[in-house]
Each structure stands twice: as structure tokens, then as C-alpha cells.
mmCIF file of C-alpha atoms in Angstrom:
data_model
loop_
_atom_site.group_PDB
_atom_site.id
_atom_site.type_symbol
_atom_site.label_atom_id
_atom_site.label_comp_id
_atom_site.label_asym_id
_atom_site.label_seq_id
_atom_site.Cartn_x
_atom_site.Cartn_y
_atom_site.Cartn_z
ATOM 1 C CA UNK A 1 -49.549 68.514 -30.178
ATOM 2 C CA UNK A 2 -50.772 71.625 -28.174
ATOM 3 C CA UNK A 3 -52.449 70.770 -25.254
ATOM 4 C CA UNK A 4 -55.872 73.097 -26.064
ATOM 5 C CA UNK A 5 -55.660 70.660 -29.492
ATOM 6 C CA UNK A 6 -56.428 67.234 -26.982
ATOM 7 C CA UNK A 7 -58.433 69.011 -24.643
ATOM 8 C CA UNK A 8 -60.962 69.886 -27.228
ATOM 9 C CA UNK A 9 -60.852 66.312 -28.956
ATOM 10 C CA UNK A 10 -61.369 64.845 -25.508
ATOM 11 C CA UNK A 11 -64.421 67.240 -25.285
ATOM 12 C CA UNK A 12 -65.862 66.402 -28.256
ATOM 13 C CA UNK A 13 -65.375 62.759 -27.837
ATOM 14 C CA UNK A 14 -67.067 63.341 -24.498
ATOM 15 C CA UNK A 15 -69.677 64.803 -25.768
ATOM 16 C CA UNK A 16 -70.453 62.940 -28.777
ATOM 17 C CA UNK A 17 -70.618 59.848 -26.120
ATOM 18 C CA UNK A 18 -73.319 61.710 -24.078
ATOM 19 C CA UNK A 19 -75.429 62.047 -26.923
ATOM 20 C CA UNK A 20 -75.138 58.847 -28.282
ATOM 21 C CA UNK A 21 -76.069 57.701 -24.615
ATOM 22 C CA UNK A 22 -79.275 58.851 -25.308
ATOM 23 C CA UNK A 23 -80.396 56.704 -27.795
ATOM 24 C CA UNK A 24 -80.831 53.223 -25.280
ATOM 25 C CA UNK A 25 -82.728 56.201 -23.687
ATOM 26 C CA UNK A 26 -85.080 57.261 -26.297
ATOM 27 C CA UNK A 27 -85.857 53.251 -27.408
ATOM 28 C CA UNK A 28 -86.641 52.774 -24.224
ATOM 29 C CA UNK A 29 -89.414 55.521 -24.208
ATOM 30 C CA UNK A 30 -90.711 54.501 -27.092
ATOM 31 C CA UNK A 31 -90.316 50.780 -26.535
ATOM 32 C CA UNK A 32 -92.596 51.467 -22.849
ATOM 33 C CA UNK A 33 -95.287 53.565 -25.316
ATOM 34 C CA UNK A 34 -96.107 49.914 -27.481
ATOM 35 C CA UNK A 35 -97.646 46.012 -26.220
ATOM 36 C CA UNK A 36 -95.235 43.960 -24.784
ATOM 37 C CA UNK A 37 -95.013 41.893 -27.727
ATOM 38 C CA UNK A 38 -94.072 44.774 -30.032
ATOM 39 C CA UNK A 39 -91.001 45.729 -27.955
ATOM 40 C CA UNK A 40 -88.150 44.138 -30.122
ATOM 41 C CA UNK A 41 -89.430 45.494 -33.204
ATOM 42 C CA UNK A 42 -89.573 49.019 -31.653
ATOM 43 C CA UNK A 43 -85.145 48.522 -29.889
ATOM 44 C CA UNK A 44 -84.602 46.936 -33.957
ATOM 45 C CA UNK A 45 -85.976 49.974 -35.096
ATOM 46 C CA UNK A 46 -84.350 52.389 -33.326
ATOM 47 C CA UNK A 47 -80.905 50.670 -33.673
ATOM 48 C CA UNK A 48 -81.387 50.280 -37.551
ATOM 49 C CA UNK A 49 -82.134 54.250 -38.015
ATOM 50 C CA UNK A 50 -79.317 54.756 -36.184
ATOM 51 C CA UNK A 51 -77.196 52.822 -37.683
ATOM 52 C CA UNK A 52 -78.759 54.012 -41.570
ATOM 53 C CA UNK A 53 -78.337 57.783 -40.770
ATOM 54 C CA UNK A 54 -74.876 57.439 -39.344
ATOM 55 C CA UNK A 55 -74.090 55.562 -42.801
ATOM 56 C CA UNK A 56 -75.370 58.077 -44.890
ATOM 57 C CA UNK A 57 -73.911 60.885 -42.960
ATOM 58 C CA UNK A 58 -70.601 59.269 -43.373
ATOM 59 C CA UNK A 59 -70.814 58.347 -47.077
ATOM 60 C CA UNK A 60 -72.770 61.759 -48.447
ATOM 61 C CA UNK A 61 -73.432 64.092 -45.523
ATOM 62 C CA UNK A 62 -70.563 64.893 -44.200
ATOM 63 C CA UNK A 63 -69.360 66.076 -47.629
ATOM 64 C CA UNK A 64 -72.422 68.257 -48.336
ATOM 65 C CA UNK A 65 -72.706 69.427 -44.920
ATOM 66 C CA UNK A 66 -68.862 70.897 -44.490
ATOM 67 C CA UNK A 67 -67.453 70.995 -47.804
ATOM 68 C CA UNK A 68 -64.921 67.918 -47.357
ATOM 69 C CA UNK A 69 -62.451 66.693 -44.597
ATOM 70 C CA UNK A 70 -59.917 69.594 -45.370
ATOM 71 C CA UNK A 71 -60.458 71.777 -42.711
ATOM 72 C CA UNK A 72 -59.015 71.687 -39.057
ATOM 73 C CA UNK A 73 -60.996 73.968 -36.469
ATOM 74 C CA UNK A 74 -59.040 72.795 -33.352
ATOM 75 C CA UNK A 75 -60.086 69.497 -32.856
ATOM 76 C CA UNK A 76 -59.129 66.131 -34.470
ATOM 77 C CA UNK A 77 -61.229 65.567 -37.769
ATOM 78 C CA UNK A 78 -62.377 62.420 -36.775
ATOM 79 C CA UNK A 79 -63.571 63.408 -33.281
ATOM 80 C CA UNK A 80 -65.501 66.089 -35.418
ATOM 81 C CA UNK A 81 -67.489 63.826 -37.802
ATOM 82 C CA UNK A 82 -68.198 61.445 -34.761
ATOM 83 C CA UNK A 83 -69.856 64.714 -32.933
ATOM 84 C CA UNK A 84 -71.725 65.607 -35.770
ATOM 85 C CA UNK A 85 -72.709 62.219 -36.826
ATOM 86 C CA UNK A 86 -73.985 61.650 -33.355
ATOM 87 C CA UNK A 87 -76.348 64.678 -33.983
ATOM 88 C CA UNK A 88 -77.103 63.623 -36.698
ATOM 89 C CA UNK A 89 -78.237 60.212 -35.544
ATOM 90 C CA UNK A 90 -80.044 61.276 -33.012
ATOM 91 C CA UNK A 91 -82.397 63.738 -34.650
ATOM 92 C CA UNK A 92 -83.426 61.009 -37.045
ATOM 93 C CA UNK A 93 -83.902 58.985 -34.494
ATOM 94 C CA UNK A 94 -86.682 61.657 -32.731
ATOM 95 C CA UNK A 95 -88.056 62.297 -35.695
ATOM 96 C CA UNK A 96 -88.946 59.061 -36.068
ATOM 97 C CA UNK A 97 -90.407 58.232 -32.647
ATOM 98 C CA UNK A 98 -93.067 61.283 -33.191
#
């Protein structure tokens, strides 16, 4: 393995971690916007969109979004889909705090 091969992985892996980081984040905002009673509905919310987009992305999107799993742009495959599917997560998951 070249060594620019794992140090772009890594980065992606990094990165994909940030973003998912922000999820708790966003929950949380929304979770402080509703009563106090309302709260777990709001985190069960969040985590099920989450977990529903990053399904679908898997099963359909990544497909229709890049054409298969053939190519190789530097980076481990699988540390690619996990970037993208982190995107992917999280923009559903704005979308449906607004």
C-alpha cells in the first residue's frame, strides 16, 4: 500500500467521524427547542432518520449516486461510502429539524 493511499483513508475516516459528531449536536438543539416531556421523542427521532437515510443510501444511493463500487479515487471504497453516507445522513437530518 502507498502511503498517500492510508493517509487519505485515515482522512476520510476522520472526517466522516467529525460529521457524524454532529448529529448528538444537532438533537440536542432541537431537543432544547421542545417541553421537557417531548425530549425523547425528539433524540428517537433524530437517531431513527439517521439511521433510515444511512440505510437507504447504502441499499439504493450509493449506486445511483456514483455509478457502483468499481471505482478507486485514492482512498479505500469503504472509507468513501462511510464519508458520503455521513453527508448524507446529516442533511436529512437538518432538513428535518427546519
Amino acid at each position: 500500500m502507498e502511503i498517500q493511499y492510508v493517509i487519505d483513508t485515515l482522512f476520510a475516516i476522520f472526517a466522516m467521524t467529525l460529521i457524524i459528531f454532529m448529529v448528538p449536536g444537532f438533537a440536542m438543539l432541537e431537543a432544547g427547542l421542545v417541553r421537557t416531556k417531548n425530549v425523547s421523542a425528539v433524540l428517537t427521532v433524530n437517531v431513527m432518520i439517521y439511521a433510515v437515510a444511512s440505510m437507504a443510501f447504502l441499499l439504493i444511493g450509493y449506486t445511483y449516486a456514483f455509478g457502483g463500487w468499481d471505482h478507486q479515487d485514492g482512498i479505500s471504497k469503504w472509507a468513501f461510502f462511510m464519508f458520503q453516507m455521513a453527508f448524507v445522513g446529516k442533511t436529512i437530518n437538518i432538513m428535518s429539524g427546519g
